Amino acid sequence: MAASPDSRTSPGRLVGALAKGLVGLVFIAAALFPLAWLVIAGFKSKTEVVASPFQFFPEVWLWSNYVEILTDPTFLRTLAWTLFGAILFTLLSLTVNSLAAYVFARLEFPLKRALWVVVITTLFVPGMTILLTSFIVVTKLSMLDTLAVLVIPGAATAGSIFFIRQYYLSIPASLEEAAMLDGCGRIRIFAYLFLPLSKPPFVVMGIAAFLAYWNAYVWPILTITSPEQFVLQQYLATFRSERGTEMGMLMAGSALAAAPVILLFLMFQRQIIGNIKMAGLK
Amino acid sequence: MTGIRIRAPRSGPGRGGKRSLRDAKVAYALLLPAVALLGIFIIWPAVYAAFLSFQDWSFYSDPEFVGLRNYQNVLADGAFWAAIGRGFVFVLLTVPPMLVLAFLFASLVVSVSRRFADVLKVSIYIPTIISGVITSIVFAIIYNYSGGVLNWVLARFGVEPIAWLGDPAWALLAIAIPAVWLGMGLTSLIMIAAMVDVPQEFYEAAAMEGANWWQKTRFITIPQMKNVLLYLLITGIVAAIQQFELPLVMTGGGPLDSTMLPNLFIFNHFRFDMNAGYSIAAALLLFVVLGTVSAVVFRFVNSEKLVD
């Protein structure tokens, strides 16, 4: 890092360090304030959230919003349903994409290049151009208003296949050569050799898939119409437009909806942040 | 990322042939799920969209070929061009501030202790994982006219309250701020990764010549990071023009269409317009606009001699 070795203890240096610390704190505050605000507003009473005159902290810290939303059967069901869908989606996505990644990294077969080009091309199709026609496809497949319409269409992604393949290409071939001489087939090699080594790319791509499902809003509002099938973001947006006066509860619900992904990120922040280097292209 | 492609070991021409034949079968079987999904849900819809853009078609009738009429209708529609223009204003409101802030942030991160740097990186990245809906909900509260924290803070400085989301003059800016908030994390971390890679010797040499921070930044850091900055500029523009979840939830495009960004314009046509061909033609034209802008930016920045 860019620390110059000269005069570490001079007063100028100290002022510089203080200024840096201060600027750093401003950035941290700007990044985290909206989320803190969400949590604080969750403790306010119904009328207090956007009350005039404005009050920064609640008059009395009320737990009732959190209690109420956590005992609301609709919220709980939506939360559980979204979690279930997100886990299913993540597993499906990792399975499908890692199999394809393995094939493109290791196997030789006719039309390999052509298929690779087709897969990569899908990266450049903008979502909006195919939103309507994808909707027609899922309608024709009678997938509307089912879990399948949320879990299946987005499971395969070229980005994930590409990312996992890059990782598989770096696994030394000597391991599998030995296994192959012992008579292991390709599928066994994938299951017993590659899968156990796949944790790093699976963490990064698995979290990306989980987040994509958890945060999805546009596709669900097009394809899911019955309230008992709603996903979390849809529930929150509907709550906002239909029960707009119960602000405290909306805030508490939003804070609780954001909490799982923040925890997930904090648990794996080292891997996620470490992997962003790979996005930097040179 | 340096991978070596490995071929299956072969023990003889005859067995090798058999092996590769079996490999091909396994390969197709394992690829089938991914290729089928991409084919059904991306490639086919893309082909179908291109086809429909030349048809007059609403959900309950047979498509009728109309040649370029949908495209002509879109190109003649003032609302489409207004949305594109608004998209570019939105780019100006979001991309330059985000790049400058991320650059300053990255400069800070590479110059502080490892520990503080880690805290900074984690903090700046957290907004990235928050959904557009939740972001919209919390910013709408912050912007609230009479009881929002923003107007309260401004009132301390004697500023009259502003209807951030209700006033056409302010609404687009009010949406730009959460867009920057959401986008800062990834932009900053990519910049940090690039900044760390600038060779230290350059700075040491510059320090011996007595260069100050600005001179080092102007003559070493920026030229050295040129490729990454160009990448972030283009992806930033592309992402900003395509933003539509925030206006969809926060304003629905209003007031008076002041936040009707291109993709929201297209999305609303999808939902409410009978002729699907029109919306698809608009989406494809937006794609063309984006490609053109990216190419122009790439040409322009690349032709500038940033590296001597």
Coordinates of C-alpha atoms in Angstrom, one line a residue:
Chain A
M1 CA 0.0 0.0 0.0
A2 CA 1.0 3.6 -0.6
A3 CA 2.7 4.4 2.7
S4 CA 5.8 6.5 2.3
P5 CA 8.5 5.6 4.7
D6 CA 9.6 9.2 5.6
S7 CA 8.7 11.1 8.8
R8 CA 6.0 8.8 10.2
T9 CA 5.5 10.6 13.4
S10 CA 5.6 14.2 12.3
P11 CA 2.5 16.4 13.2
G12 CA 1.6 16.8 9.5
R13 CA 1.4 13.0 9.3
L14 CA -0.8 12.8 12.3
V15 CA -3.2 15.4 10.9
G16 CA -3.3 13.5 7.6
A17 CA -4.1 10.3 9.4
L18 CA -6.9 12.0 11.3
A19 CA -8.3 13.5 8.2
K20 CA -8.3 10.1 6.5
G21 CA -10.0 8.5 9.4
L22 CA -12.7 11.2 9.3
V23 CA -13.3 10.9 5.6
G24 CA -13.5 7.1 6.0
L25 CA -16.1 7.5 8.7
V26 CA -18.1 9.7 6.4
F27 CA -18.1 7.0 3.8
I28 CA -19.1 4.4 6.3
A29 CA -21.9 6.6 7.6
A30 CA -23.2 7.3 4.1
A31 CA -23.2 3.6 3.2
L32 CA -24.9 2.4 6.4
F33 CA -27.1 5.3 7.4
P34 CA -30.2 4.2 5.2
L35 CA -30.1 0.8 6.7
A36 CA -29.7 2.1 10.3
W37 CA -32.6 4.4 9.5
L38 CA -34.7 1.4 8.5
V39 CA -34.0 -0.3 11.8
I40 CA -34.6 2.8 13.9
A41 CA -37.9 3.6 12.0
G42 CA -39.0 0.1 12.8
F43 CA -39.0 1.1 16.5
K44 CA -41.2 4.1 15.9
S45 CA -44.9 4.1 16.4
K46 CA -47.3 4.2 13.4
T47 CA -47.6 7.9 13.2
E48 CA -44.1 8.7 14.2
V49 CA -42.1 7.4 11.2
V50 CA -42.8 10.4 9.0
A51 CA -44.3 12.6 11.8
S52 CA -44.0 16.3 11.7
P53 CA -42.3 17.9 13.6
F54 CA -39.5 15.5 12.8
Q55 CA -37.9 13.4 15.4
F56 CA -34.7 11.5 14.9
F57 CA -35.1 8.8 17.5
P58 CA -38.5 7.3 18.6
E59 CA -40.2 8.8 21.6
V60 CA -40.4 5.4 23.1
W61 CA -38.5 2.4 21.5
L62 CA -41.3 0.1 20.6
W63 CA -40.7 -3.5 19.9
S64 CA -44.3 -3.9 18.8
N65 CA -43.7 -3.5 15.1
Y66 CA -41.1 -6.2 15.1
V67 CA -43.3 -8.5 17.2
E68 CA -46.4 -7.8 15.1
I69 CA -44.7 -8.4 11.8
L70 CA -42.9 -11.5 13.1
T71 CA -46.3 -13.0 14.3
D72 CA -48.1 -12.0 11.1
P73 CA -48.8 -15.3 9.4
T74 CA -48.7 -13.8 5.9
F75 CA -45.2 -12.3 6.5
L76 CA -43.9 -15.5 8.0
R77 CA -45.3 -17.6 5.3
T78 CA -43.8 -15.3 2.6
L79 CA -40.5 -15.3 4.4
A80 CA -40.4 -19.1 4.6
W81 CA -41.6 -19.5 1.0
T82 CA -39.0 -17.1 -0.3
L83 CA -36.2 -18.8 1.7
F84 CA -37.3 -22.2 0.4
G85 CA -37.4 -20.9 -3.2
A86 CA -34.0 -19.2 -2.8
I87 CA -32.4 -22.4 -1.5
L88 CA -33.9 -24.5 -4.2
F89 CA -32.9 -21.9 -6.9
T90 CA -29.3 -21.8 -5.5
L91 CA -29.0 -25.6 -5.5
L92 CA -30.4 -26.0 -9.0
S93 CA -28.3 -23.2 -10.3
L94 CA -25.0 -24.6 -8.9
T95 CA -25.8 -28.1 -10.1
V96 CA -26.7 -27.1 -13.7
N97 CA -23.9 -24.5 -14.1
S98 CA -21.1 -26.6 -12.5
L99 CA -21.9 -29.6 -14.7
A100 CA -21.7 -27.4 -17.8
A101 CA -18.6 -25.7 -16.4
Y102 CA -16.9 -29.1 -15.9
V103 CA -17.8 -30.2 -19.5
F104 CA -16.4 -27.0 -21.0
A105 CA -13.3 -27.2 -18.8
R106 CA -12.3 -30.8 -19.4
L107 CA -14.1 -32.7 -22.1
E108 CA -13.5 -32.7 -25.8
F109 CA -16.5 -33.3 -28.1
P110 CA -17.8 -32.2 -31.5
L111 CA -19.4 -28.7 -31.6
K112 CA -17.7 -27.7 -28.4
R113 CA -16.6 -24.3 -29.7
A114 CA -20.0 -23.6 -31.2
L115 CA -21.8 -24.4 -28.0
W116 CA -19.4 -22.3 -26.0
V117 CA -20.1 -19.3 -28.3
V118 CA -23.8 -19.8 -27.9
V119 CA -23.5 -19.9 -24.1
I120 CA -21.4 -16.8 -23.9
T121 CA -23.7 -15.0 -26.4
T122 CA -26.5 -15.2 -23.8
L123 CA -24.5 -12.8 -21.6
F124 CA -25.2 -10.0 -24.0
V125 CA -28.9 -10.4 -24.3
P126 CA -30.5 -7.5 -22.4
G127 CA -33.2 -8.5 -20.0
M128 CA -35.7 -6.0 -21.2
T129 CA -35.7 -7.3 -24.8
I130 CA -36.7 -10.8 -23.8
L131 CA -38.9 -10.0 -20.8
L132 CA -42.1 -10.2 -22.8
T133 CA -41.2 -13.2 -24.9
S134 CA -39.9 -15.1 -21.8
F135 CA -43.3 -14.3 -20.3
I136 CA -45.0 -15.8 -23.4
V137 CA -42.8 -18.9 -23.1
V138 CA -43.6 -19.5 -19.4
T139 CA -47.3 -18.9 -20.1
K140 CA -47.2 -21.6 -22.9
L141 CA -45.4 -23.9 -20.5
S142 CA -48.2 -23.3 -17.9
M143 CA -45.7 -22.2 -15.4
L144 CA -47.5 -19.0 -14.3
D145 CA -48.2 -18.6 -10.6
T146 CA -46.1 -21.6 -9.6
L147 CA -42.8 -21.9 -7.8
A148 CA -41.3 -23.3 -11.1
V149 CA -41.6 -20.0 -12.8
L150 CA -39.3 -18.4 -10.2
V151 CA -36.9 -21.2 -9.8
I152 CA -36.3 -22.7 -13.3
P153 CA -36.0 -19.9 -16.0
G154 CA -33.0 -18.1 -14.4
A155 CA -31.2 -21.1 -13.1
A156 CA -28.6 -21.5 -15.9
T157 CA -26.5 -18.4 -16.4
A158 CA -23.5 -18.0 -18.6
G159 CA -21.7 -15.8 -16.0
S160 CA -21.8 -18.6 -13.5
I161 CA -20.8 -21.3 -16.0
F162 CA -17.9 -19.1 -17.0
F163 CA -16.8 -18.3 -13.5
I164 CA -16.8 -22.0 -12.3
R165 CA -15.1 -23.1 -15.5
Q166 CA -12.3 -20.7 -14.9
Y167 CA -11.8 -22.3 -11.5
Y168 CA -11.9 -25.8 -12.9
L169 CA -9.3 -25.0 -15.5
S170 CA -6.9 -24.2 -12.7
I171 CA -7.3 -27.7 -11.1
P172 CA -4.2 -29.7 -12.1
A173 CA -4.9 -32.6 -14.5
S174 CA -2.5 -35.0 -12.8
L175 CA -5.2 -35.8 -10.2
E176 CA -7.8 -36.9 -12.7
E177 CA -5.3 -38.7 -14.9
A178 CA -4.5 -41.0 -12.0
A179 CA -8.2 -41.6 -11.3
M180 CA -8.8 -42.3 -14.9
L181 CA -6.0 -44.9 -15.0
D182 CA -7.8 -46.5 -12.2
G183 CA -10.9 -46.8 -14.4
C184 CA -13.0 -43.9 -13.0
G185 CA -15.5 -42.5 -15.5
R186 CA -16.0 -38.8 -16.1
I187 CA -19.1 -38.5 -13.9
R188 CA -17.3 -40.2 -11.0
I189 CA -14.3 -37.9 -11.4
F190 CA -16.7 -34.9 -11.3
A191 CA -18.5 -36.1 -8.2
Y192 CA -15.5 -37.3 -6.2
L193 CA -12.7 -35.0 -7.4
F194 CA -14.2 -31.8 -8.7
L195 CA -17.1 -31.3 -6.4
P196 CA -15.1 -31.5 -3.2
L197 CA -12.7 -28.9 -4.6
S198 CA -15.5 -26.6 -5.7
K199 CA -16.2 -24.7 -2.5
P200 CA -14.6 -21.3 -3.5
P201 CA -16.5 -20.8 -6.7
F202 CA -19.7 -22.3 -5.2
V203 CA -19.6 -19.8 -2.3
V204 CA -19.4 -16.8 -4.7
M205 CA -21.8 -18.1 -7.3
G206 CA -24.2 -19.6 -4.7
I207 CA -24.5 -16.3 -2.9
A208 CA -25.0 -14.5 -6.2
A209 CA -27.8 -16.9 -7.0
F210 CA -29.4 -16.6 -3.6
L211 CA -29.3 -12.8 -3.7
A212 CA -30.8 -12.8 -7.2
Y213 CA -33.7 -14.8 -6.0
W214 CA -34.1 -13.0 -2.7
N215 CA -34.1 -9.5 -4.2
A216 CA -36.1 -10.3 -7.4
Y217 CA -39.1 -8.1 -7.9
V218 CA -39.9 -7.4 -11.6
W219 CA -40.1 -11.1 -12.8
P220 CA -42.3 -12.1 -9.8
I221 CA -44.8 -9.2 -10.3
L222 CA -45.3 -10.4 -13.9
T223 CA -45.6 -14.1 -13.2
I224 CA -47.0 -14.5 -9.7
T225 CA -50.5 -13.2 -9.2
S226 CA -52.0 -15.1 -6.3
P227 CA -51.0 -13.5 -2.9
E228 CA -50.3 -16.9 -1.3
Q229 CA -47.5 -17.4 -3.9
F230 CA -45.9 -13.9 -3.4
V231 CA -42.2 -13.6 -2.7
L232 CA -40.8 -11.2 -0.2
Q233 CA -40.1 -8.1 -2.3
Q234 CA -43.5 -8.4 -3.8
Y235 CA -45.0 -8.7 -0.4
L236 CA -43.2 -5.5 0.8
A237 CA -44.1 -3.5 -2.2
T238 CA -47.7 -4.5 -1.9
F239 CA -47.7 -3.8 1.8
R240 CA -46.3 -0.3 1.0
S241 CA -49.0 0.5 -1.5
E242 CA -51.9 -1.1 0.4
R243 CA -51.1 -0.6 4.0
G244 CA -49.1 2.6 3.6
T245 CA -50.2 4.0 7.0
E246 CA -48.6 1.2 9.0
M247 CA -45.2 2.7 8.3
G248 CA -43.5 1.3 11.4
M249 CA -44.4 -2.2 10.5
L250 CA -43.3 -1.7 6.9
M251 CA -39.9 -0.5 8.2
A252 CA -39.6 -3.4 10.6
G253 CA -40.6 -5.9 7.8
S254 CA -38.1 -4.4 5.4
A255 CA -35.3 -4.5 8.0
L256 CA -36.1 -8.1 8.7
A257 CA -36.1 -8.9 5.0
A258 CA -32.7 -7.3 4.5
A259 CA -31.1 -9.0 7.6
P260 CA -30.6 -12.5 6.2
V261 CA -28.7 -11.3 3.1
I262 CA -26.6 -9.0 5.2
L263 CA -25.7 -11.8 7.6
L264 CA -24.9 -14.1 4.6
F265 CA -22.6 -11.4 3.2
L266 CA -20.8 -10.8 6.5
M267 CA -20.2 -14.5 6.9
F268 CA -18.6 -14.8 3.5
Q269 CA -17.3 -11.3 2.9
R270 CA -13.7 -12.4 2.6
Q271 CA -14.5 -14.7 -0.3
I272 CA -16.8 -12.3 -2.0
I273 CA -14.6 -9.3 -1.8
G274 CA -11.5 -11.3 -2.7
N275 CA -13.2 -12.5 -5.9
I276 CA -14.1 -9.1 -7.1
K277 CA -10.5 -8.8 -8.3
M278 CA -11.4 -11.3 -11.0
A279 CA -13.9 -8.9 -12.4
G280 CA -11.1 -6.4 -13.0
L281 CA -10.0 -7.0 -16.5
K282 CA -6.5 -6.4 -17.8
Chain B
M1 CA -6.9 -17.4 -14.1
T2 CA -4.2 -19.2 -16.1
G3 CA -5.8 -22.4 -17.1
I4 CA -4.2 -25.2 -19.1
R5 CA -6.6 -27.2 -21.2
I6 CA -6.1 -30.9 -20.7
R7 CA -6.9 -33.6 -23.1
A8 CA -7.9 -37.1 -21.8
P9 CA -4.9 -39.4 -21.7
R10 CA -5.0 -41.9 -24.6
S11 CA -3.5 -45.3 -24.5
G12 CA -3.9 -46.2 -28.1
P13 CA -5.6 -44.9 -31.2
G14 CA -8.4 -47.5 -31.1
R15 CA -9.2 -47.1 -27.4
G16 CA -8.7 -43.3 -27.7
G17 CA -11.5 -43.2 -30.3
K18 CA -13.8 -45.1 -28.1
R19 CA -13.0 -43.0 -25.1
S20 CA -13.6 -39.7 -26.9
L21 CA -16.9 -41.1 -28.3
R22 CA -18.0 -42.0 -24.7
D23 CA -16.7 -38.5 -23.6
A24 CA -18.9 -36.9 -26.2
K25 CA -22.0 -38.7 -24.9
V26 CA -21.2 -37.8 -21.3
A27 CA -20.5 -34.2 -22.4
Y28 CA -23.9 -33.8 -24.1
A29 CA -25.7 -35.4 -21.3
L30 CA -24.1 -33.1 -18.7
L31 CA -24.5 -30.0 -20.8
L32 CA -28.2 -30.7 -21.6
P33 CA -29.7 -29.1 -18.5
A34 CA -27.8 -25.8 -18.9
V35 CA -28.1 -25.6 -22.7
A36 CA -31.8 -26.5 -22.6
L37 CA -32.5 -23.8 -20.0
L38 CA -30.5 -21.1 -21.8
G39 CA -32.1 -22.1 -25.1
I40 CA -35.7 -22.1 -23.8
F41 CA -35.5 -19.0 -21.6
I42 CA -33.0 -16.8 -23.3
I43 CA -32.1 -17.7 -26.9
W44 CA -35.6 -18.7 -28.0
P45 CA -37.2 -15.5 -26.4
A46 CA -34.5 -13.4 -28.1
V47 CA -35.2 -14.9 -31.5
Y48 CA -38.9 -14.7 -30.9
A49 CA -38.5 -11.0 -29.9
A50 CA -36.7 -10.2 -33.1
F51 CA -39.5 -11.9 -35.0
L52 CA -42.3 -10.1 -33.2
S53 CA -40.7 -6.7 -33.6
F54 CA -41.8 -7.0 -37.3
Q55 CA -45.3 -8.1 -36.5
D56 CA -48.5 -6.4 -35.4
W57 CA -49.5 -8.7 -32.6
S58 CA -51.5 -8.6 -29.4
F59 CA -51.9 -11.5 -27.1
Y60 CA -55.1 -12.8 -28.5
S61 CA -54.7 -12.6 -32.2
D62 CA -52.4 -14.0 -34.9
P63 CA -49.3 -12.0 -35.6
E64 CA -49.4 -10.0 -38.8
F65 CA -46.3 -8.9 -40.7
V66 CA -45.9 -5.2 -40.8
G67 CA -42.3 -4.8 -41.8
L68 CA -40.5 -1.9 -40.1
R69 CA -43.7 -0.2 -39.0
N70 CA -43.1 -0.9 -35.3
Y71 CA -39.7 0.6 -35.5
Q72 CA -41.0 3.6 -37.4
N73 CA -43.7 4.1 -34.8
V74 CA -41.1 4.0 -32.0
L75 CA -38.7 6.4 -33.8
A76 CA -41.6 8.8 -34.4
D77 CA -42.7 8.7 -30.8
G78 CA -41.7 11.8 -28.9
A79 CA -42.2 10.0 -25.6
F80 CA -39.6 7.4 -26.5
W81 CA -37.0 10.0 -27.3
A82 CA -37.9 11.9 -24.2
A83 CA -37.2 8.7 -22.2
I84 CA -33.9 8.2 -23.9
G85 CA -32.9 11.8 -23.2
R86 CA -33.9 11.4 -19.6
G87 CA -31.8 8.3 -19.5
F88 CA -28.8 10.4 -20.5
V89 CA -29.6 13.0 -17.9
F90 CA -29.7 10.2 -15.4
V91 CA -26.3 8.9 -16.6
L92 CA -24.9 12.4 -15.9
L93 CA -26.5 12.5 -12.5
T94 CA -25.1 9.1 -11.5
V95 CA -22.0 8.0 -13.3
P96 CA -19.6 11.0 -12.9
P97 CA -20.4 11.4 -9.2
M98 CA -20.1 7.7 -8.6
L99 CA -16.7 7.4 -10.4
V100 CA -15.3 10.4 -8.6
L101 CA -16.5 9.2 -5.2
A102 CA -15.3 5.6 -5.8
F103 CA -11.9 6.9 -7.0
L104 CA -11.5 9.0 -3.8
F105 CA -12.7 6.1 -1.7
A106 CA -10.3 3.8 -3.4
S107 CA -7.4 6.3 -2.9
L108 CA -8.3 6.4 0.8
V109 CA -8.5 2.6 1.2
V110 CA -5.1 1.9 -0.3
S111 CA -3.5 4.5 2.0
V112 CA -4.8 3.3 5.4
S113 CA -4.1 0.4 7.7
R114 CA -5.1 -3.1 6.6
R115 CA -7.7 -3.3 9.3
F116 CA -9.4 0.0 8.6
A117 CA -9.3 -0.8 4.9
D118 CA -11.2 -4.1 5.5
V119 CA -13.9 -2.3 7.5
L120 CA -14.2 0.3 4.7
K121 CA -14.5 -2.3 2.0
V122 CA -17.2 -4.3 3.9
S123 CA -19.2 -1.2 4.7
I124 CA -19.2 0.2 1.2
Y125 CA -20.3 -3.1 -0.3
I126 CA -23.3 -3.8 2.0
P127 CA -25.7 -1.6 0.0
T128 CA -24.9 -3.7 -3.1
I129 CA -26.8 -6.6 -1.6
I130 CA -29.9 -4.7 -0.7
S131 CA -32.9 -5.0 -3.0
G132 CA -34.3 -2.2 -5.1
V133 CA -37.6 -2.5 -3.3
I134 CA -36.2 -2.1 0.2
T135 CA -33.9 0.7 -1.0
S136 CA -37.0 2.5 -2.5
I137 CA -38.9 2.1 0.7
V138 CA -36.2 3.5 2.9
F139 CA -35.3 6.4 0.6
A140 CA -39.0 7.3 0.2
I141 CA -39.1 7.7 4.0
I142 CA -35.9 9.7 4.0
Y143 CA -37.4 12.0 1.3
N144 CA -40.7 12.5 3.1
Y145 CA -41.8 16.1 2.8
S146 CA -42.8 16.9 6.3
G147 CA -41.4 14.2 8.4
G148 CA -38.3 13.0 6.4
V149 CA -34.8 13.2 7.8
L150 CA -33.4 14.9 4.6
N151 CA -35.6 18.0 4.8
W152 CA -35.0 18.1 8.6
V153 CA -31.2 18.2 8.0
L154 CA -31.6 20.9 5.3
A155 CA -33.8 22.9 7.6
R156 CA -30.9 23.2 10.0
F157 CA -29.1 25.1 7.1
G158 CA -32.2 27.2 6.5
V159 CA -33.3 25.4 3.3
E160 CA -37.0 25.3 2.7
P161 CA -38.5 21.7 2.6
I162 CA -38.4 20.1 -0.9
A163 CA -40.9 17.6 -2.2
W164 CA -38.2 15.3 -3.5
L165 CA -40.4 12.7 -5.2
G166 CA -43.3 14.9 -5.8
D167 CA -41.6 17.8 -7.6
P168 CA -40.7 17.1 -11.3
A169 CA -37.6 19.3 -10.9
W170 CA -36.2 17.1 -8.2
A171 CA -37.5 13.6 -8.7
L172 CA -34.8 12.3 -11.1
L173 CA -32.1 13.5 -8.7
A174 CA -33.9 11.9 -5.9
I175 CA -33.7 8.6 -7.7
A176 CA -30.1 9.1 -8.8
I177 CA -28.9 9.2 -5.1
P178 CA -30.1 5.7 -4.2
A179 CA -28.8 4.4 -7.6
V180 CA -25.3 5.7 -6.6
W181 CA -25.8 4.3 -3.2
L182 CA -26.5 0.8 -4.6
G183 CA -23.8 1.0 -7.3
M184 CA -20.9 2.4 -5.2
G185 CA -19.8 -1.0 -3.7
L186 CA -18.9 -2.8 -6.8
T187 CA -17.4 0.2 -8.6
S188 CA -15.2 1.0 -5.5
L189 CA -13.9 -2.5 -5.0
I190 CA -13.0 -2.9 -8.7
M191 CA -11.1 0.4 -8.5
I192 CA -9.3 -0.7 -5.3
A193 CA -8.2 -3.9 -7.0
A194 CA -6.9 -1.9 -9.9
M195 CA -5.2 0.7 -7.8
V196 CA -3.4 -1.8 -5.7
D197 CA -1.9 -3.2 -8.9
V198 CA -0.2 0.1 -9.9
P199 CA 3.6 -0.5 -9.4
Q200 CA 5.0 1.1 -6.3
E201 CA 8.2 2.1 -8.1
F202 CA 6.3 4.8 -10.0
Y203 CA 5.2 6.5 -6.8
E204 CA 8.7 6.2 -5.3
A205 CA 10.3 7.8 -8.3
A206 CA 7.6 10.6 -8.3
A207 CA 8.1 11.1 -4.6
M208 CA 11.8 11.7 -5.1
E209 CA 11.0 14.4 -7.6
G210 CA 8.7 16.0 -5.0
A211 CA 5.4 15.2 -6.7
N212 CA 2.3 15.9 -4.6
W213 CA -0.9 13.8 -4.3
W214 CA -2.6 15.4 -7.2
Q215 CA 0.4 15.1 -9.5
K216 CA 0.8 11.4 -8.6
T217 CA -2.9 10.8 -9.2
R218 CA -3.0 12.8 -12.5
F219 CA 0.2 11.4 -14.0
I220 CA 0.5 7.9 -12.5
T221 CA -2.7 6.5 -11.0
I222 CA -5.2 7.6 -13.6
P223 CA -3.1 6.6 -16.7
Q224 CA -2.2 3.3 -15.1
M225 CA -5.9 2.5 -14.3
K226 CA -7.1 3.6 -17.7
N227 CA -8.5 0.3 -18.8
V228 CA -10.4 -0.3 -15.6
L229 CA -11.8 3.3 -15.6
L230 CA -13.0 2.8 -19.2
Y231 CA -14.6 -0.4 -18.2
L232 CA -16.4 1.2 -15.2
L233 CA -17.4 4.2 -17.3
I234 CA -19.1 2.0 -20.0
T235 CA -20.7 -0.5 -17.6
G236 CA -21.8 2.5 -15.5
I237 CA -23.5 4.2 -18.4
V238 CA -25.1 0.9 -19.6
A239 CA -26.4 0.2 -16.1
A240 CA -27.7 3.8 -15.5
I241 CA -29.7 4.0 -18.7
Q242 CA -31.2 0.6 -17.9
Q243 CA -32.2 1.5 -14.3
F244 CA -35.9 1.0 -13.7
E245 CA -36.6 -0.8 -10.5
L246 CA -36.1 2.4 -8.4
P247 CA -38.5 4.6 -10.4
L248 CA -40.9 1.7 -10.8
V249 CA -41.3 1.4 -7.0
M250 CA -40.6 5.0 -5.9
T251 CA -42.5 7.1 -8.4
G252 CA -44.0 4.8 -11.1
G253 CA -42.4 7.2 -13.6
G254 CA -44.0 10.4 -12.3
P255 CA -44.5 13.1 -11.5
L256 CA -45.3 14.3 -15.0
D257 CA -43.0 11.5 -16.5
S258 CA -40.0 13.2 -14.9
T259 CA -38.6 9.8 -13.8
M260 CA -39.8 7.8 -16.8
L261 CA -36.5 6.2 -17.7
P262 CA -36.2 4.2 -21.0
N263 CA -36.7 0.7 -19.5
L264 CA -39.7 1.9 -17.4
F265 CA -41.2 3.4 -20.5
I266 CA -40.8 0.0 -22.3
F267 CA -42.0 -2.0 -19.3
N268 CA -45.1 0.1 -19.0
H269 CA -45.8 -0.5 -22.7
F270 CA -45.4 -4.2 -22.1
R271 CA -48.0 -4.1 -19.4
F272 CA -50.5 -1.8 -20.9
D273 CA -50.0 -1.6 -24.7
M274 CA -51.9 -4.1 -26.8
N275 CA -49.3 -4.2 -29.6
A276 CA -46.4 -6.2 -28.2
G277 CA -44.3 -5.5 -31.3
Y278 CA -44.0 -1.8 -30.4
S279 CA -42.5 -2.5 -27.0
I280 CA -40.1 -5.1 -28.3
A281 CA -39.0 -2.8 -31.1
A282 CA -38.4 -0.1 -28.5
A283 CA -36.4 -2.5 -26.4
L284 CA -34.2 -3.5 -29.4
L285 CA -33.7 0.2 -30.4
L286 CA -32.6 1.0 -26.8
F287 CA -30.1 -1.9 -27.2
V288 CA -28.8 -0.3 -30.4
V289 CA -28.5 3.1 -28.6
L290 CA -26.6 1.5 -25.8
G291 CA -24.2 -0.3 -28.1
T292 CA -23.6 2.9 -30.1
V293 CA -22.9 4.9 -27.0
S294 CA -20.6 2.2 -25.6
A295 CA -18.7 2.2 -28.9
V296 CA -18.4 6.0 -29.1
V297 CA -17.2 6.2 -25.5
F298 CA -14.7 3.5 -26.1
R299 CA -13.4 5.1 -29.2
F300 CA -13.3 8.5 -27.7
V301 CA -11.5 7.6 -24.5
N302 CA -9.2 5.2 -26.2
S303 CA -8.1 7.8 -28.7
E304 CA -7.1 10.2 -26.0
K305 CA -3.5 9.8 -25.2
L306 CA -3.6 9.2 -21.5
V307 CA -0.5 7.1 -21.5
D308 CA 2.5 8.9 -23.0

